[in-house]
Amino acid sequence: REFEAEIRFYSGDDPLDVWERYIRWTEQAFPGGGKDGNLAAVLERAVRALHGQQQYYKDPRYLNLWLKFGDCCNEPLDLYSYLRSQEIGTTLAQLYITWAEALEARGSFRNADLIFQEGLQRKAEPLDKLQAHHKQFQARVSRQTLLALEESPDGDNMGLLEIAEPQRSSLADLKGRGKKKVRAPISRVGDAVKAMNPNRSCQPQASQQLPNTPSFAVFDENSVSGTEIPTLTAQSWPAPPVPRAKENELSAGPW
């Protein structure tokens, strides 16, 4: 009640200080979370109340509120993209560190490295902290690459991204059942293409030709040229990310 009264009747020049103390007290009073603490609702009220006050866009305290609110959202990656589109915390290293760690946890190592590179290009502060986390990230990815190479029989000549590619050394003709002789079409991949008999005719028979079917375009994030990261169009604030496990809030009404 004291914090709610202070927020309601605050007349100073730093309203962020009140919200920061309110959230810190909530975390200490309700360390297990739950509906009693209602931390997600307090964080959402804080970022709503301070939204549009650009004097806080480079303030680490304000970014910290947003990142804590992102932990309560179902899709924090959308929130990080929103922060970048609004230029909130883009000069601070903690935004890129948290964003890259979320991508790394999902196995998107390439995009995580691009986020680190973006923060380094912007010289986000503290720069030494960002550089240290980037080196640690590279070391973790290198260890995973070495482990994958050791598990691969051809690890000396294959990269991490090439291990999952299908490889066949040979493929025999498929035999059909019944009295009729049936020859199934064979599609060779990998080293099997080089292992084909040169004396064997490569012209497909008429009965082996497959009907023309529409081709599919499969997206491969490793084949994207350049290191440009698609930016998210700034969205209007009336549709903020929805925090997860949010209790139903009913407006007061007559009994």
PDB file of C-alpha atoms in Angstrom:
ATOM      1  CA  ARG A   1       0.000   0.000   0.000  1.00  0.00           C
ATOM      2  CA  GLU A   2       2.882   2.342   0.730  1.00  0.00           C
ATOM      3  CA  PHE A   3       4.381   1.845  -2.733  1.00  0.00           C
ATOM      4  CA  GLU A   4       1.003   2.205  -4.422  1.00  0.00           C
ATOM      5  CA  ALA A   5       0.400   5.453  -2.557  1.00  0.00           C
ATOM      6  CA  GLU A   6       3.875   6.747  -3.433  1.00  0.00           C
ATOM      7  CA  ILE A   7       3.330   5.973  -7.117  1.00  0.00           C
ATOM      8  CA  ARG A   8      -0.091   7.579  -7.136  1.00  0.00           C
ATOM      9  CA  PHE A   9       0.973  10.826  -5.466  1.00  0.00           C
ATOM     10  CA  TYR A  10       4.551  11.009  -6.753  1.00  0.00           C
ATOM     11  CA  SER A  11       5.643  14.515  -7.749  1.00  0.00           C
ATOM     12  CA  GLY A  12       9.414  14.095  -8.181  1.00  0.00           C
ATOM     13  CA  ASP A  13      11.510  14.027 -11.334  1.00  0.00           C
ATOM     14  CA  ASP A  14      12.498  10.311 -11.256  1.00  0.00           C
ATOM     15  CA  PRO A  15       9.409   8.047 -11.251  1.00  0.00           C
ATOM     16  CA  LEU A  16      11.588   5.139 -12.357  1.00  0.00           C
ATOM     17  CA  ASP A  17      13.174   5.071  -8.903  1.00  0.00           C
ATOM     18  CA  VAL A  18       9.820   4.324  -7.250  1.00  0.00           C
ATOM     19  CA  TRP A  19       9.006   1.482  -9.660  1.00  0.00           C
ATOM     20  CA  GLU A  20      12.493   0.004  -9.264  1.00  0.00           C
ATOM     21  CA  ARG A  21      12.202  -0.043  -5.462  1.00  0.00           C
ATOM     22  CA  TYR A  22       8.676  -1.455  -5.713  1.00  0.00           C
ATOM     23  CA  ILE A  23       9.808  -4.336  -7.931  1.00  0.00           C
ATOM     24  CA  ARG A  24      12.878  -5.051  -5.801  1.00  0.00           C
ATOM     25  CA  TRP A  25      10.671  -5.227  -2.697  1.00  0.00           C
ATOM     26  CA  THR A  26       8.231  -7.572  -4.492  1.00  0.00           C
ATOM     27  CA  GLU A  27      11.073  -9.929  -5.473  1.00  0.00           C
ATOM     28  CA  GLN A  28      12.362 -10.011  -1.891  1.00  0.00           C
ATOM     29  CA  ALA A  29       8.955 -10.373  -0.229  1.00  0.00           C
ATOM     30  CA  PHE A  30       7.786 -13.105  -2.629  1.00  0.00           C
ATOM     31  CA  PRO A  31      10.933 -14.969  -3.756  1.00  0.00           C
ATOM     32  CA  GLY A  32       8.854 -17.917  -4.976  1.00  0.00           C
ATOM     33  CA  GLY A  33       6.675 -15.751  -7.184  1.00  0.00           C
ATOM     34  CA  GLY A  34       3.058 -16.798  -7.516  1.00  0.00           C
ATOM     35  CA  LYS A  35      -0.166 -14.837  -7.624  1.00  0.00           C
ATOM     36  CA  ASP A  36       0.444 -13.228  -4.231  1.00  0.00           C
ATOM     37  CA  GLY A  37       3.506 -11.367  -5.456  1.00  0.00           C
ATOM     38  CA  ASN A  38       2.025 -10.754  -8.921  1.00  0.00           C
ATOM     39  CA  LEU A  39       5.443  -9.629 -10.179  1.00  0.00           C
ATOM     40  CA  ALA A  40       4.455  -9.899 -13.861  1.00  0.00           C
ATOM     41  CA  ALA A  41       1.578  -7.472 -13.365  1.00  0.00           C
ATOM     42  CA  VAL A  42       3.789  -4.970 -11.531  1.00  0.00           C
ATOM     43  CA  LEU A  43       6.434  -5.153 -14.262  1.00  0.00           C
ATOM     44  CA  GLU A  44       3.803  -4.646 -16.956  1.00  0.00           C
ATOM     45  CA  ARG A  45       2.422  -1.609 -15.108  1.00  0.00           C
ATOM     46  CA  ALA A  46       5.942  -0.201 -14.762  1.00  0.00           C
ATOM     47  CA  VAL A  47       6.879  -0.434 -18.443  1.00  0.00           C
ATOM     48  CA  ARG A  48       3.454   0.942 -19.413  1.00  0.00           C
ATOM     49  CA  ALA A  49       3.735   3.877 -17.023  1.00  0.00           C
ATOM     50  CA  LEU A  50       7.248   4.794 -18.221  1.00  0.00           C
ATOM     51  CA  HIS A  51       6.646   4.107 -21.911  1.00  0.00           C
ATOM     52  CA  GLY A  52       7.494   7.053 -24.140  1.00  0.00           C
ATOM     53  CA  GLN A  53       9.823   8.732 -21.638  1.00  0.00           C
ATOM     54  CA  GLN A  54      12.916   8.798 -23.809  1.00  0.00           C
ATOM     55  CA  GLN A  55      15.157  10.067 -21.012  1.00  0.00           C
ATOM     56  CA  TYR A  56      15.112   6.487 -19.742  1.00  0.00           C
ATOM     57  CA  TYR A  57      15.850   4.756 -23.056  1.00  0.00           C
ATOM     58  CA  LYS A  58      19.590   4.631 -22.269  1.00  0.00           C
ATOM     59  CA  ASP A  59      19.125   4.016 -18.546  1.00  0.00           C
ATOM     60  CA  PRO A  60      20.267   0.535 -17.391  1.00  0.00           C
ATOM     61  CA  ARG A  61      17.522   0.537 -14.742  1.00  0.00           C
ATOM     62  CA  TYR A  62      14.814   0.947 -17.377  1.00  0.00           C
ATOM     63  CA  LEU A  63      16.313  -1.781 -19.587  1.00  0.00           C
ATOM     64  CA  ASN A  64      16.471  -4.075 -16.562  1.00  0.00           C
ATOM     65  CA  LEU A  65      12.706  -3.661 -16.052  1.00  0.00           C
ATOM     66  CA  TRP A  66      12.096  -4.618 -19.677  1.00  0.00           C
ATOM     67  CA  LEU A  67      14.350  -7.683 -19.488  1.00  0.00           C
ATOM     68  CA  LYS A  68      12.625  -8.874 -16.316  1.00  0.00           C
ATOM     69  CA  PHE A  69       9.287  -8.380 -18.044  1.00  0.00           C
ATOM     70  CA  GLY A  70      10.610 -10.427 -20.967  1.00  0.00           C
ATOM     71  CA  ASP A  71      11.212 -13.354 -18.599  1.00  0.00           C
ATOM     72  CA  CYS A  72       7.467 -13.317 -17.868  1.00  0.00           C
ATOM     73  CA  CYS A  73       6.483 -13.373 -21.566  1.00  0.00           C
ATOM     74  CA  ASN A  74       5.793 -16.442 -23.670  1.00  0.00           C
ATOM     75  CA  GLU A  75       8.044 -15.182 -26.496  1.00  0.00           C
ATOM     76  CA  PRO A  76      10.845 -12.933 -25.179  1.00  0.00           C
ATOM     77  CA  LEU A  77      12.514 -12.776 -28.623  1.00  0.00           C
ATOM     78  CA  ASP A  78       9.636 -10.640 -29.882  1.00  0.00           C
ATOM     79  CA  LEU A  79      10.142  -8.282 -26.956  1.00  0.00           C
ATOM     80  CA  TYR A  80      13.867  -7.918 -27.711  1.00  0.00           C
ATOM     81  CA  SER A  81      13.055  -7.072 -31.317  1.00  0.00           C
ATOM     82  CA  TYR A  82      10.551  -4.506 -30.096  1.00  0.00           C
ATOM     83  CA  LEU A  83      13.171  -2.895 -27.858  1.00  0.00           C
ATOM     84  CA  ARG A  84      15.563  -2.596 -30.794  1.00  0.00           C
ATOM     85  CA  SER A  85      12.878  -1.077 -33.012  1.00  0.00           C
ATOM     86  CA  GLN A  86      12.148   1.529 -30.319  1.00  0.00           C
ATOM     87  CA  GLU A  87      15.872   2.148 -29.641  1.00  0.00           C
ATOM     88  CA  ILE A  88      15.395   1.140 -26.000  1.00  0.00           C
ATOM     89  CA  GLY A  89      18.652  -0.066 -24.462  1.00  0.00           C
ATOM     90  CA  THR A  90      20.424  -0.379 -27.826  1.00  0.00           C
ATOM     91  CA  THR A  91      23.482   1.389 -26.373  1.00  0.00           C
ATOM     92  CA  LEU A  92      23.712  -1.074 -23.468  1.00  0.00           C
ATOM     93  CA  ALA A  93      25.555  -4.385 -23.600  1.00  0.00           C
ATOM     94  CA  GLN A  94      23.041  -6.222 -21.417  1.00  0.00           C
ATOM     95  CA  LEU A  95      20.394  -6.170 -24.160  1.00  0.00           C
ATOM     96  CA  TYR A  96      22.629  -7.998 -26.641  1.00  0.00           C
ATOM     97  CA  ILE A  97      23.952 -10.429 -24.023  1.00  0.00           C
ATOM     98  CA  THR A  98      20.451 -11.440 -22.897  1.00  0.00           C
ATOM     99  CA  TRP A  99      19.189 -11.643 -26.479  1.00  0.00           C
ATOM    100  CA  ALA A 100      22.109 -13.777 -27.668  1.00  0.00           C
ATOM    101  CA  GLU A 101      21.820 -16.129 -24.691  1.00  0.00           C
ATOM    102  CA  ALA A 102      18.123 -16.686 -25.472  1.00  0.00           C
ATOM    103  CA  LEU A 103      19.006 -17.563 -29.075  1.00  0.00           C
ATOM    104  CA  GLU A 104      21.839 -19.839 -27.984  1.00  0.00           C
ATOM    105  CA  ALA A 105      19.486 -21.710 -25.650  1.00  0.00           C
ATOM    106  CA  ARG A 106      17.331 -22.488 -28.692  1.00  0.00           C
ATOM    107  CA  GLY A 107      20.305 -23.724 -30.706  1.00  0.00           C
ATOM    108  CA  SER A 108      20.348 -20.736 -33.062  1.00  0.00           C
ATOM    109  CA  PHE A 109      24.090 -20.135 -32.831  1.00  0.00           C
ATOM    110  CA  ARG A 110      24.396 -18.158 -36.064  1.00  0.00           C
ATOM    111  CA  ASN A 111      21.739 -15.625 -35.058  1.00  0.00           C
ATOM    112  CA  ALA A 112      23.212 -15.376 -31.567  1.00  0.00           C
ATOM    113  CA  ASP A 113      26.585 -14.469 -33.049  1.00  0.00           C
ATOM    114  CA  LEU A 114      24.929 -11.863 -35.272  1.00  0.00           C
ATOM    115  CA  ILE A 115      23.361 -10.238 -32.205  1.00  0.00           C
ATOM    116  CA  PHE A 116      26.764 -10.108 -30.521  1.00  0.00           C
ATOM    117  CA  GLN A 117      28.262  -8.585 -33.678  1.00  0.00           C
ATOM    118  CA  GLU A 118      25.536  -5.937 -33.755  1.00  0.00           C
ATOM    119  CA  GLY A 119      26.250  -4.963 -30.160  1.00  0.00           C
ATOM    120  CA  LEU A 120      29.978  -4.756 -30.881  1.00  0.00           C
ATOM    121  CA  GLN A 121      29.361  -2.565 -33.932  1.00  0.00           C
ATOM    122  CA  ARG A 122      27.239  -0.227 -31.822  1.00  0.00           C
ATOM    123  CA  LYS A 123      29.964  -0.243 -29.134  1.00  0.00           C
ATOM    124  CA  ALA A 124      27.399  -1.005 -26.459  1.00  0.00           C
ATOM    125  CA  GLU A 125      28.552  -0.221 -22.930  1.00  0.00           C
ATOM    126  CA  PRO A 126      30.255  -1.682 -21.054  1.00  0.00           C
ATOM    127  CA  LEU A 127      32.107  -2.856 -24.142  1.00  0.00           C
ATOM    128  CA  ASP A 128      34.581  -5.057 -22.260  1.00  0.00           C
ATOM    129  CA  LYS A 129      31.698  -7.010 -20.700  1.00  0.00           C
ATOM    130  CA  LEU A 130      30.128  -7.561 -24.114  1.00  0.00           C
ATOM    131  CA  GLN A 131      33.447  -8.712 -25.585  1.00  0.00           C
ATOM    132  CA  ALA A 132      33.995 -11.135 -22.687  1.00  0.00           C
ATOM    133  CA  HIS A 133      30.556 -12.730 -23.139  1.00  0.00           C
ATOM    134  CA  HIS A 134      31.131 -12.983 -26.889  1.00  0.00           C
ATOM    135  CA  LYS A 135      34.418 -14.843 -26.360  1.00  0.00           C
ATOM    136  CA  GLN A 136      32.751 -17.196 -23.901  1.00  0.00           C
ATOM    137  CA  PHE A 137      29.993 -17.850 -26.433  1.00  0.00           C
ATOM    138  CA  GLN A 138      32.551 -18.628 -29.150  1.00  0.00           C
ATOM    139  CA  ALA A 139      34.356 -21.020 -26.804  1.00  0.00           C
ATOM    140  CA  ARG A 140      31.125 -22.888 -26.039  1.00  0.00           C
ATOM    141  CA  VAL A 141      30.248 -23.207 -29.724  1.00  0.00           C
ATOM    142  CA  SER A 142      33.779 -24.392 -30.519  1.00  0.00           C
ATOM    143  CA  ARG A 143      33.551 -27.134 -27.884  1.00  0.00           C
ATOM    144  CA  GLN A 144      30.238 -28.316 -29.308  1.00  0.00           C
ATOM    145  CA  THR A 145      31.755 -28.339 -32.792  1.00  0.00           C
ATOM    146  CA  LEU A 146      34.717 -30.438 -31.633  1.00  0.00           C
ATOM    147  CA  LEU A 147      32.414 -32.903 -29.859  1.00  0.00           C
ATOM    148  CA  ALA A 148      30.327 -33.251 -33.011  1.00  0.00           C
ATOM    149  CA  LEU A 149      33.462 -33.829 -35.100  1.00  0.00           C
ATOM    150  CA  GLU A 150      34.699 -36.514 -32.715  1.00  0.00           C
ATOM    151  CA  GLU A 151      31.384 -38.358 -32.930  1.00  0.00           C
ATOM    152  CA  SER A 152      31.465 -38.224 -36.737  1.00  0.00           C
ATOM    153  CA  PRO A 153      33.468 -40.960 -38.559  1.00  0.00           C
ATOM    154  CA  ASP A 154      34.653 -38.419 -41.132  1.00  0.00           C
ATOM    155  CA  GLY A 155      35.130 -35.699 -38.563  1.00  0.00           C
ATOM    156  CA  ASP A 156      38.413 -34.472 -40.029  1.00  0.00           C
ATOM    157  CA  ASN A 157      36.788 -33.314 -43.255  1.00  0.00           C
ATOM    158  CA  MET A 158      33.288 -32.363 -42.148  1.00  0.00           C
ATOM    159  CA  GLY A 159      31.977 -29.307 -40.359  1.00  0.00           C
ATOM    160  CA  LEU A 160      29.278 -29.090 -37.748  1.00  0.00           C
ATOM    161  CA  LEU A 161      26.621 -28.097 -40.251  1.00  0.00           C
ATOM    162  CA  GLU A 162      27.612 -30.855 -42.684  1.00  0.00           C
ATOM    163  CA  ILE A 163      27.262 -33.739 -40.235  1.00  0.00           C
ATOM    164  CA  ALA A 164      23.489 -33.855 -40.500  1.00  0.00           C
ATOM    165  CA  GLU A 165      23.625 -33.969 -44.315  1.00  0.00           C
ATOM    166  CA  PRO A 166      22.556 -37.389 -45.699  1.00  0.00           C
ATOM    167  CA  GLN A 167      25.424 -39.545 -46.957  1.00  0.00           C
ATOM    168  CA  ARG A 168      25.181 -42.897 -48.805  1.00  0.00           C
ATOM    169  CA  SER A 169      28.014 -45.098 -49.954  1.00  0.00           C
ATOM    170  CA  SER A 170      25.856 -47.364 -52.107  1.00  0.00           C
ATOM    171  CA  LEU A 171      22.255 -48.104 -52.961  1.00  0.00           C
ATOM    172  CA  ALA A 172      21.118 -51.362 -54.515  1.00  0.00           C
ATOM    173  CA  ASP A 173      18.206 -51.725 -56.909  1.00  0.00           C
ATOM    174  CA  LEU A 174      14.910 -52.124 -55.141  1.00  0.00           C
ATOM    175  CA  LYS A 175      13.008 -55.311 -55.916  1.00  0.00           C
ATOM    176  CA  GLY A 176       9.245 -55.561 -56.233  1.00  0.00           C
ATOM    177  CA  ARG A 177       6.967 -58.330 -55.093  1.00  0.00           C
ATOM    178  CA  GLY A 178       4.907 -60.548 -57.398  1.00  0.00           C
ATOM    179  CA  LYS A 179       5.506 -62.041 -60.832  1.00  0.00           C
ATOM    180  CA  LYS A 180       5.945 -58.759 -62.635  1.00  0.00           C
ATOM    181  CA  LYS A 181       9.375 -57.205 -62.726  1.00  0.00           C
ATOM    182  CA  VAL A 182       9.266 -53.768 -61.200  1.00  0.00           C
ATOM    183  CA  ARG A 183      12.169 -51.321 -61.062  1.00  0.00           C
ATOM    184  CA  ALA A 184      11.850 -48.497 -58.610  1.00  0.00           C
ATOM    185  CA  PRO A 185      13.519 -45.163 -59.436  1.00  0.00           C
ATOM    186  CA  ILE A 186      16.714 -44.591 -57.535  1.00  0.00           C
ATOM    187  CA  SER A 187      17.796 -41.211 -56.179  1.00  0.00           C
ATOM    188  CA  ARG A 188      21.435 -41.211 -55.169  1.00  0.00           C
ATOM    189  CA  VAL A 189      22.913 -38.561 -52.891  1.00  0.00           C
ATOM    190  CA  GLY A 190      26.303 -37.748 -51.422  1.00  0.00           C
ATOM    191  CA  ASP A 191      29.194 -40.046 -52.331  1.00  0.00           C
ATOM    192  CA  ALA A 192      26.878 -42.533 -54.074  1.00  0.00           C
ATOM    193  CA  VAL A 193      26.785 -40.258 -57.113  1.00  0.00           C
ATOM    194  CA  LYS A 194      30.554 -40.640 -57.548  1.00  0.00           C
ATOM    195  CA  ALA A 195      30.390 -44.409 -56.968  1.00  0.00           C
ATOM    196  CA  MET A 196      28.092 -45.107 -59.926  1.00  0.00           C
ATOM    197  CA  ASN A 197      29.358 -47.441 -62.631  1.00  0.00           C
ATOM    198  CA  PRO A 198      30.573 -45.298 -65.567  1.00  0.00           C
ATOM    199  CA  ASN A 199      29.649 -48.095 -68.047  1.00  0.00           C
ATOM    200  CA  ARG A 200      26.052 -48.006 -66.934  1.00  0.00           C
ATOM    201  CA  SER A 201      23.716 -45.856 -68.948  1.00  0.00           C
ATOM    202  CA  CYS A 202      22.518 -42.756 -67.118  1.00  0.00           C
ATOM    203  CA  GLN A 203      19.510 -42.232 -69.371  1.00  0.00           C
ATOM    204  CA  PRO A 204      16.336 -42.916 -67.379  1.00  0.00           C
ATOM    205  CA  GLN A 205      13.814 -45.272 -68.872  1.00  0.00           C
ATOM    206  CA  ALA A 206      10.391 -44.068 -69.832  1.00  0.00           C
ATOM    207  CA  SER A 207       8.764 -46.132 -67.085  1.00  0.00           C
ATOM    208  CA  GLN A 208      11.076 -44.580 -64.503  1.00  0.00           C
ATOM    209  CA  GLN A 209      10.269 -40.957 -65.211  1.00  0.00           C
ATOM    210  CA  LEU A 210       8.379 -39.252 -62.452  1.00  0.00           C
ATOM    211  CA  PRO A 211       5.581 -36.788 -63.177  1.00  0.00           C
ATOM    212  CA  ASN A 212       6.469 -33.164 -62.958  1.00  0.00           C
ATOM    213  CA  THR A 213       5.661 -31.847 -59.533  1.00  0.00           C
ATOM    214  CA  PRO A 214       5.942 -28.286 -58.217  1.00  0.00           C
ATOM    215  CA  SER A 215       9.250 -27.623 -56.555  1.00  0.00           C
ATOM    216  CA  PHE A 216       9.549 -26.482 -52.986  1.00  0.00           C
ATOM    217  CA  ALA A 217      11.824 -23.699 -51.763  1.00  0.00           C
ATOM    218  CA  VAL A 218      13.369 -24.772 -48.472  1.00  0.00           C
ATOM    219  CA  PHE A 219      14.766 -21.992 -46.318  1.00  0.00           C
ATOM    220  CA  ASP A 220      18.290 -22.495 -45.044  1.00  0.00           C
ATOM    221  CA  GLU A 221      19.527 -19.951 -42.536  1.00  0.00           C
ATOM    222  CA  ASN A 222      23.142 -20.919 -43.315  1.00  0.00           C
ATOM    223  CA  SER A 223      22.770 -19.923 -46.966  1.00  0.00           C
ATOM    224  CA  VAL A 224      21.600 -16.388 -46.266  1.00  0.00           C
ATOM    225  CA  SER A 225      24.106 -13.952 -47.675  1.00  0.00           C
ATOM    226  CA  GLY A 226      25.465 -11.169 -45.525  1.00  0.00           C
ATOM    227  CA  THR A 227      25.069 -10.551 -41.830  1.00  0.00           C
ATOM    228  CA  GLU A 228      22.111  -8.239 -41.982  1.00  0.00           C
ATOM    229  CA  ILE A 229      19.504  -8.928 -39.333  1.00  0.00           C
ATOM    230  CA  PRO A 230      15.873  -8.277 -40.311  1.00  0.00           C
ATOM    231  CA  THR A 231      14.476  -5.494 -38.179  1.00  0.00           C
ATOM    232  CA  LEU A 232      11.014  -5.583 -36.732  1.00  0.00           C
ATOM    233  CA  THR A 233       8.657  -2.770 -37.634  1.00  0.00           C
ATOM    234  CA  ALA A 234       7.800  -0.677 -34.629  1.00  0.00           C
ATOM    235  CA  GLN A 235       4.448  -1.731 -33.256  1.00  0.00           C
ATOM    236  CA  SER A 236       2.004   0.423 -31.411  1.00  0.00           C
ATOM    237  CA  TRP A 237       2.105   0.052 -27.629  1.00  0.00           C
ATOM    238  CA  PRO A 238      -1.580  -0.938 -27.190  1.00  0.00           C
ATOM    239  CA  ALA A 239      -0.509  -4.531 -28.050  1.00  0.00           C
ATOM    240  CA  PRO A 240       2.363  -5.403 -25.659  1.00  0.00           C
ATOM    241  CA  PRO A 241       3.673  -8.963 -25.250  1.00  0.00           C
ATOM    242  CA  VAL A 242       1.416 -11.100 -23.068  1.00  0.00           C
ATOM    243  CA  PRO A 243       3.073 -12.367 -19.864  1.00  0.00           C
ATOM    244  CA  ARG A 244       2.675 -16.059 -19.215  1.00  0.00           C
ATOM    245  CA  ALA A 245       0.716 -17.477 -16.271  1.00  0.00           C
ATOM    246  CA  LYS A 246      -1.116 -14.194 -15.801  1.00  0.00           C
ATOM    247  CA  GLU A 247      -4.061 -14.326 -13.406  1.00  0.00           C
ATOM    248  CA  ASN A 248      -7.486 -13.142 -14.564  1.00  0.00           C
ATOM    249  CA  GLU A 249      -8.076  -9.542 -13.620  1.00  0.00           C
ATOM    250  CA  LEU A 250     -11.668  -8.472 -13.104  1.00  0.00           C
ATOM    251  CA  SER A 251     -12.687  -4.870 -12.884  1.00  0.00           C
ATOM    252  CA  ALA A 252     -14.489  -3.754  -9.723  1.00  0.00           C
ATOM    253  CA  GLY A 253     -18.252  -3.781  -9.921  1.00  0.00           C
ATOM    254  CA  PRO A 254     -21.368  -3.805  -7.759  1.00  0.00           C
ATOM    255  CA  TRP A 255     -22.145  -6.945  -5.746  1.00  0.00           C
TER     256      TRP A 255
END
